Amino acid sequence: MSSLTSYITFWMIFFVLLGAFWYVIDRRFGVKWYRVWFNLTHKDPLPSDVEAGFIYNRKTRNKVMMATLLSTLQTVAALFSLETINLLVELILWIVEVPMTMVGFLIGPWAYRLWRGRNEMYDALDEINAKSEKTASADVVSEPKKEVVESEEPAEKPEEKETTEPAKDDDSDDPRDMMRRYTDKH
């Protein structure tokens, strides 16, 4: 029974992730494909201000149809493969896959924001890197500036700090002693 439960759980998680993946793909590429398909199959073309995909900005009825189509394709592929447990399990799994894919469609907008934010984060890191390279190269190329400050008071001599000699190693290999010596120096 454990293998059956793990099999069903695996496919439930898989279809949640697949639903989110299909939402991101539909948002990224499907909007253009849907516009072409809509214009080919309808008398009036899709208005240019409407942004919709096969899943994105669609009614729940259409999303359920897409989830059913995707889970049916997976079930048919599983039935023809040698990995299926049995027909009853695949039927039960097919019934569970549709709601799990719908959950994935609900998670999809969050996944799309993460996907889109990834590019913004990379752009910000590139800008920071470019600024730091410019600053570093400017520091290396430029000559130090000398400023002359005239003062009426004679300059004070800086106090000489006593130099402490580093502790001599005890030839002790105890990690605690080594850490103690290191932290005493810093």
Tab-separated table of C-alpha atoms in Angstrom:
chain	number	residue	atom	x	y	z
A	1	MET	CA	0.000	0.000	0.000
A	2	SER	CA	2.922	2.313	0.636
A	3	SER	CA	4.105	2.139	-2.947
A	4	LEU	CA	0.594	2.960	-4.204
A	5	THR	CA	0.373	5.952	-1.873
A	6	SER	CA	3.804	7.203	-2.869
A	7	TYR	CA	2.927	6.711	-6.548
A	8	ILE	CA	-0.257	8.772	-6.237
A	9	THR	CA	1.469	11.415	-4.089
A	10	PHE	CA	4.277	11.743	-6.623
A	11	TRP	CA	1.839	12.345	-9.470
A	12	MET	CA	-0.231	14.779	-7.403
A	13	ILE	CA	2.860	16.890	-6.682
A	14	PHE	CA	3.971	16.494	-10.290
A	15	PHE	CA	0.687	17.871	-11.609
A	16	VAL	CA	0.698	20.820	-9.226
A	17	LEU	CA	4.157	21.720	-10.515
A	18	LEU	CA	3.124	20.972	-14.094
A	19	GLY	CA	0.125	23.295	-13.763
A	20	ALA	CA	2.361	26.108	-12.503
A	21	PHE	CA	4.849	25.391	-15.299
A	22	TRP	CA	2.142	25.477	-17.978
A	23	TYR	CA	0.833	28.754	-16.564
A	24	VAL	CA	4.304	30.335	-16.819
A	25	ILE	CA	4.788	28.987	-20.356
A	26	ASP	CA	1.314	30.176	-21.355
A	27	ARG	CA	1.982	33.610	-19.922
A	28	ARG	CA	5.360	33.808	-21.655
A	29	PHE	CA	4.565	32.307	-25.088
A	30	GLY	CA	0.927	31.204	-25.083
A	31	VAL	CA	-0.478	34.726	-25.210
A	32	LYS	CA	1.023	35.220	-28.676
A	33	TRP	CA	0.000	31.744	-29.836
A	34	TYR	CA	-3.520	32.220	-28.489
A	35	ARG	CA	-3.891	35.504	-30.385
A	36	VAL	CA	-2.882	33.798	-33.651
A	37	TRP	CA	-5.195	30.841	-32.968
A	38	PHE	CA	-8.079	33.133	-31.988
A	39	ASN	CA	-7.689	35.269	-35.119
A	40	LEU	CA	-7.642	32.149	-37.320
A	41	THR	CA	-10.700	30.550	-35.742
A	42	HIS	CA	-12.969	33.540	-35.123
A	43	LYS	CA	-14.705	35.967	-37.429
A	44	ASP	CA	-13.626	39.031	-35.467
A	45	PRO	CA	-9.955	39.263	-34.425
A	46	LEU	CA	-8.958	39.529	-30.786
A	47	PRO	CA	-8.733	43.210	-29.767
A	48	SER	CA	-5.172	44.422	-29.325
A	49	ASP	CA	-5.798	45.579	-25.744
A	50	VAL	CA	-6.918	42.089	-24.637
A	51	GLU	CA	-4.116	39.957	-23.270
A	52	ALA	CA	-5.169	36.333	-22.869
A	53	GLY	CA	-3.594	32.936	-23.281
A	54	PHE	CA	-4.873	29.390	-23.248
A	55	ILE	CA	-4.770	29.513	-19.429
A	56	TYR	CA	-3.912	33.127	-18.562
A	57	ASN	CA	-6.921	35.479	-18.199
A	58	ARG	CA	-9.396	32.712	-18.987
A	59	LYS	CA	-12.538	31.636	-17.211
A	60	THR	CA	-12.430	28.713	-14.815
A	61	ARG	CA	-14.358	26.540	-17.278
A	62	ASN	CA	-11.569	26.936	-19.848
A	63	LYS	CA	-8.886	26.265	-17.235
A	64	VAL	CA	-10.646	23.053	-16.185
A	65	MET	CA	-10.803	21.997	-19.829
A	66	MET	CA	-7.025	22.539	-20.200
A	67	ALA	CA	-6.351	20.684	-16.936
A	68	THR	CA	-8.522	17.788	-18.113
A	69	LEU	CA	-6.742	17.696	-21.456
A	70	LEU	CA	-3.287	17.659	-19.843
A	71	SER	CA	-4.182	14.965	-17.311
A	72	THR	CA	-5.881	12.844	-19.987
A	73	LEU	CA	-2.756	12.991	-22.140
A	74	GLN	CA	-0.650	11.893	-19.165
A	75	THR	CA	-3.040	9.054	-18.315
A	76	VAL	CA	-3.060	7.777	-21.898
A	77	ALA	CA	0.741	7.916	-21.965
A	78	ALA	CA	0.898	6.052	-18.643
A	79	LEU	CA	-1.516	3.365	-19.850
A	80	PHE	CA	0.640	2.679	-22.895
A	81	SER	CA	3.854	2.595	-20.891
A	82	LEU	CA	4.929	-0.400	-18.846
A	83	GLU	CA	5.164	1.578	-15.608
A	84	THR	CA	1.450	1.613	-14.746
A	85	ILE	CA	0.350	-0.121	-11.584
A	86	ASN	CA	-3.123	-1.011	-12.864
A	87	LEU	CA	-6.098	0.504	-14.636
A	88	LEU	CA	-8.055	1.279	-11.465
A	89	VAL	CA	-5.144	3.242	-9.996
A	90	GLU	CA	-4.747	5.193	-13.242
A	91	LEU	CA	-8.480	5.996	-13.266
A	92	ILE	CA	-8.338	7.232	-9.669
A	93	LEU	CA	-5.201	9.167	-10.467
A	94	TRP	CA	-6.823	10.737	-13.524
A	95	ILE	CA	-9.682	12.000	-11.337
A	96	VAL	CA	-7.193	13.489	-8.844
A	97	GLU	CA	-4.923	15.007	-11.509
A	98	VAL	CA	-7.454	17.569	-12.732
A	99	PRO	CA	-7.835	19.354	-9.364
A	100	MET	CA	-4.075	19.155	-8.771
A	101	THR	CA	-3.420	20.806	-12.130
A	102	MET	CA	-5.949	23.503	-11.230
A	103	VAL	CA	-4.022	24.102	-7.995
A	104	GLY	CA	-0.936	24.482	-10.165
A	105	PHE	CA	-2.787	27.044	-12.282
A	106	LEU	CA	-3.535	28.961	-9.066
A	107	ILE	CA	0.143	28.832	-8.041
A	108	GLY	CA	1.148	29.891	-11.561
A	109	PRO	CA	0.913	33.693	-11.076
A	110	TRP	CA	3.266	33.457	-8.092
A	111	ALA	CA	5.686	31.293	-10.097
A	112	TYR	CA	5.515	33.760	-12.996
A	113	ARG	CA	6.374	36.674	-10.690
A	114	LEU	CA	9.379	34.708	-9.460
A	115	TRP	CA	10.396	33.917	-13.044
A	116	ARG	CA	10.067	37.543	-14.122
A	117	GLY	CA	11.744	38.843	-10.964
A	118	ARG	CA	14.709	36.612	-11.677
A	119	ASN	CA	15.585	38.727	-14.727
A	120	GLU	CA	15.218	41.967	-12.757
A	121	MET	CA	17.464	40.587	-10.022
A	122	TYR	CA	20.120	39.596	-12.574
A	123	ASP	CA	19.933	43.060	-14.167
A	124	ALA	CA	20.388	44.722	-10.765
A	125	LEU	CA	23.374	42.503	-9.994
A	126	ASP	CA	24.908	43.337	-13.387
A	127	GLU	CA	24.529	47.077	-12.673
A	128	ILE	CA	26.162	46.702	-9.262
A	129	ASN	CA	28.993	44.704	-10.804
A	130	ALA	CA	29.532	47.290	-13.559
A	131	LYS	CA	29.590	50.148	-11.024
A	132	SER	CA	32.076	48.344	-8.801
A	133	GLU	CA	34.332	47.583	-11.787
A	134	LYS	CA	34.263	51.253	-12.859
A	135	THR	CA	35.042	52.394	-9.320
A	136	ALA	CA	37.836	49.869	-8.935
A	137	SER	CA	39.411	50.777	-12.274
A	138	ALA	CA	39.102	54.516	-11.506
A	139	ASP	CA	40.873	53.994	-8.177
A	140	VAL	CA	43.706	52.116	-9.833
A	141	VAL	CA	44.172	54.564	-12.722
A	142	SER	CA	43.834	57.852	-10.854
A	143	GLU	CA	46.729	59.367	-8.932
A	144	PRO	CA	46.327	60.100	-5.280
A	145	LYS	CA	45.338	63.669	-4.550
A	146	LYS	CA	47.574	65.667	-2.278
A	147	GLU	CA	45.966	68.246	-0.094
A	148	VAL	CA	47.970	70.778	1.835
A	149	VAL	CA	46.363	71.861	5.037
A	150	GLU	CA	47.946	74.777	6.783
A	151	SER	CA	47.526	74.922	10.468
A	152	GLU	CA	48.607	77.485	13.030
A	153	GLU	CA	49.238	74.851	15.628
A	154	PRO	CA	52.167	72.509	15.282
A	155	ALA	CA	51.238	69.028	14.335
A	156	GLU	CA	51.127	66.556	17.146
A	157	LYS	CA	53.234	63.505	16.867
A	158	PRO	CA	51.142	60.392	16.765
A	159	GLU	CA	51.529	58.156	19.731
A	160	GLU	CA	53.421	55.047	18.997
A	161	LYS	CA	51.418	51.988	19.783
A	162	GLU	CA	53.041	49.217	21.612
A	163	THR	CA	53.514	46.307	19.347
A	164	THR	CA	52.488	43.073	20.851
A	165	GLU	CA	54.351	40.074	19.790
A	166	PRO	CA	52.185	37.250	18.593
A	167	ALA	CA	51.893	34.381	20.965
A	168	LYS	CA	54.291	31.624	20.244
A	169	ASP	CA	52.743	28.415	19.045
A	170	ASP	CA	52.637	25.746	21.690
A	171	ASP	CA	52.887	22.945	19.167
A	172	SER	CA	49.477	22.025	20.492
A	173	ASP	CA	47.138	20.516	17.942
A	174	ASP	CA	44.078	20.964	20.092
A	175	PRO	CA	41.505	22.872	18.007
A	176	ARG	CA	40.275	24.767	21.051
A	177	ASP	CA	43.761	26.145	21.734
A	178	MET	CA	44.177	27.130	18.104
A	179	MET	CA	40.810	28.940	18.147
A	180	ARG	CA	41.716	30.678	21.402
A	181	ARG	CA	45.031	31.878	19.932
A	182	TYR	CA	43.297	33.054	16.775
A	183	THR	CA	40.586	34.989	18.598
A	184	ASP	CA	43.125	36.570	20.956
A	185	LYS	CA	44.967	38.003	17.947
A	186	HIS	CA	41.825	39.497	16.430
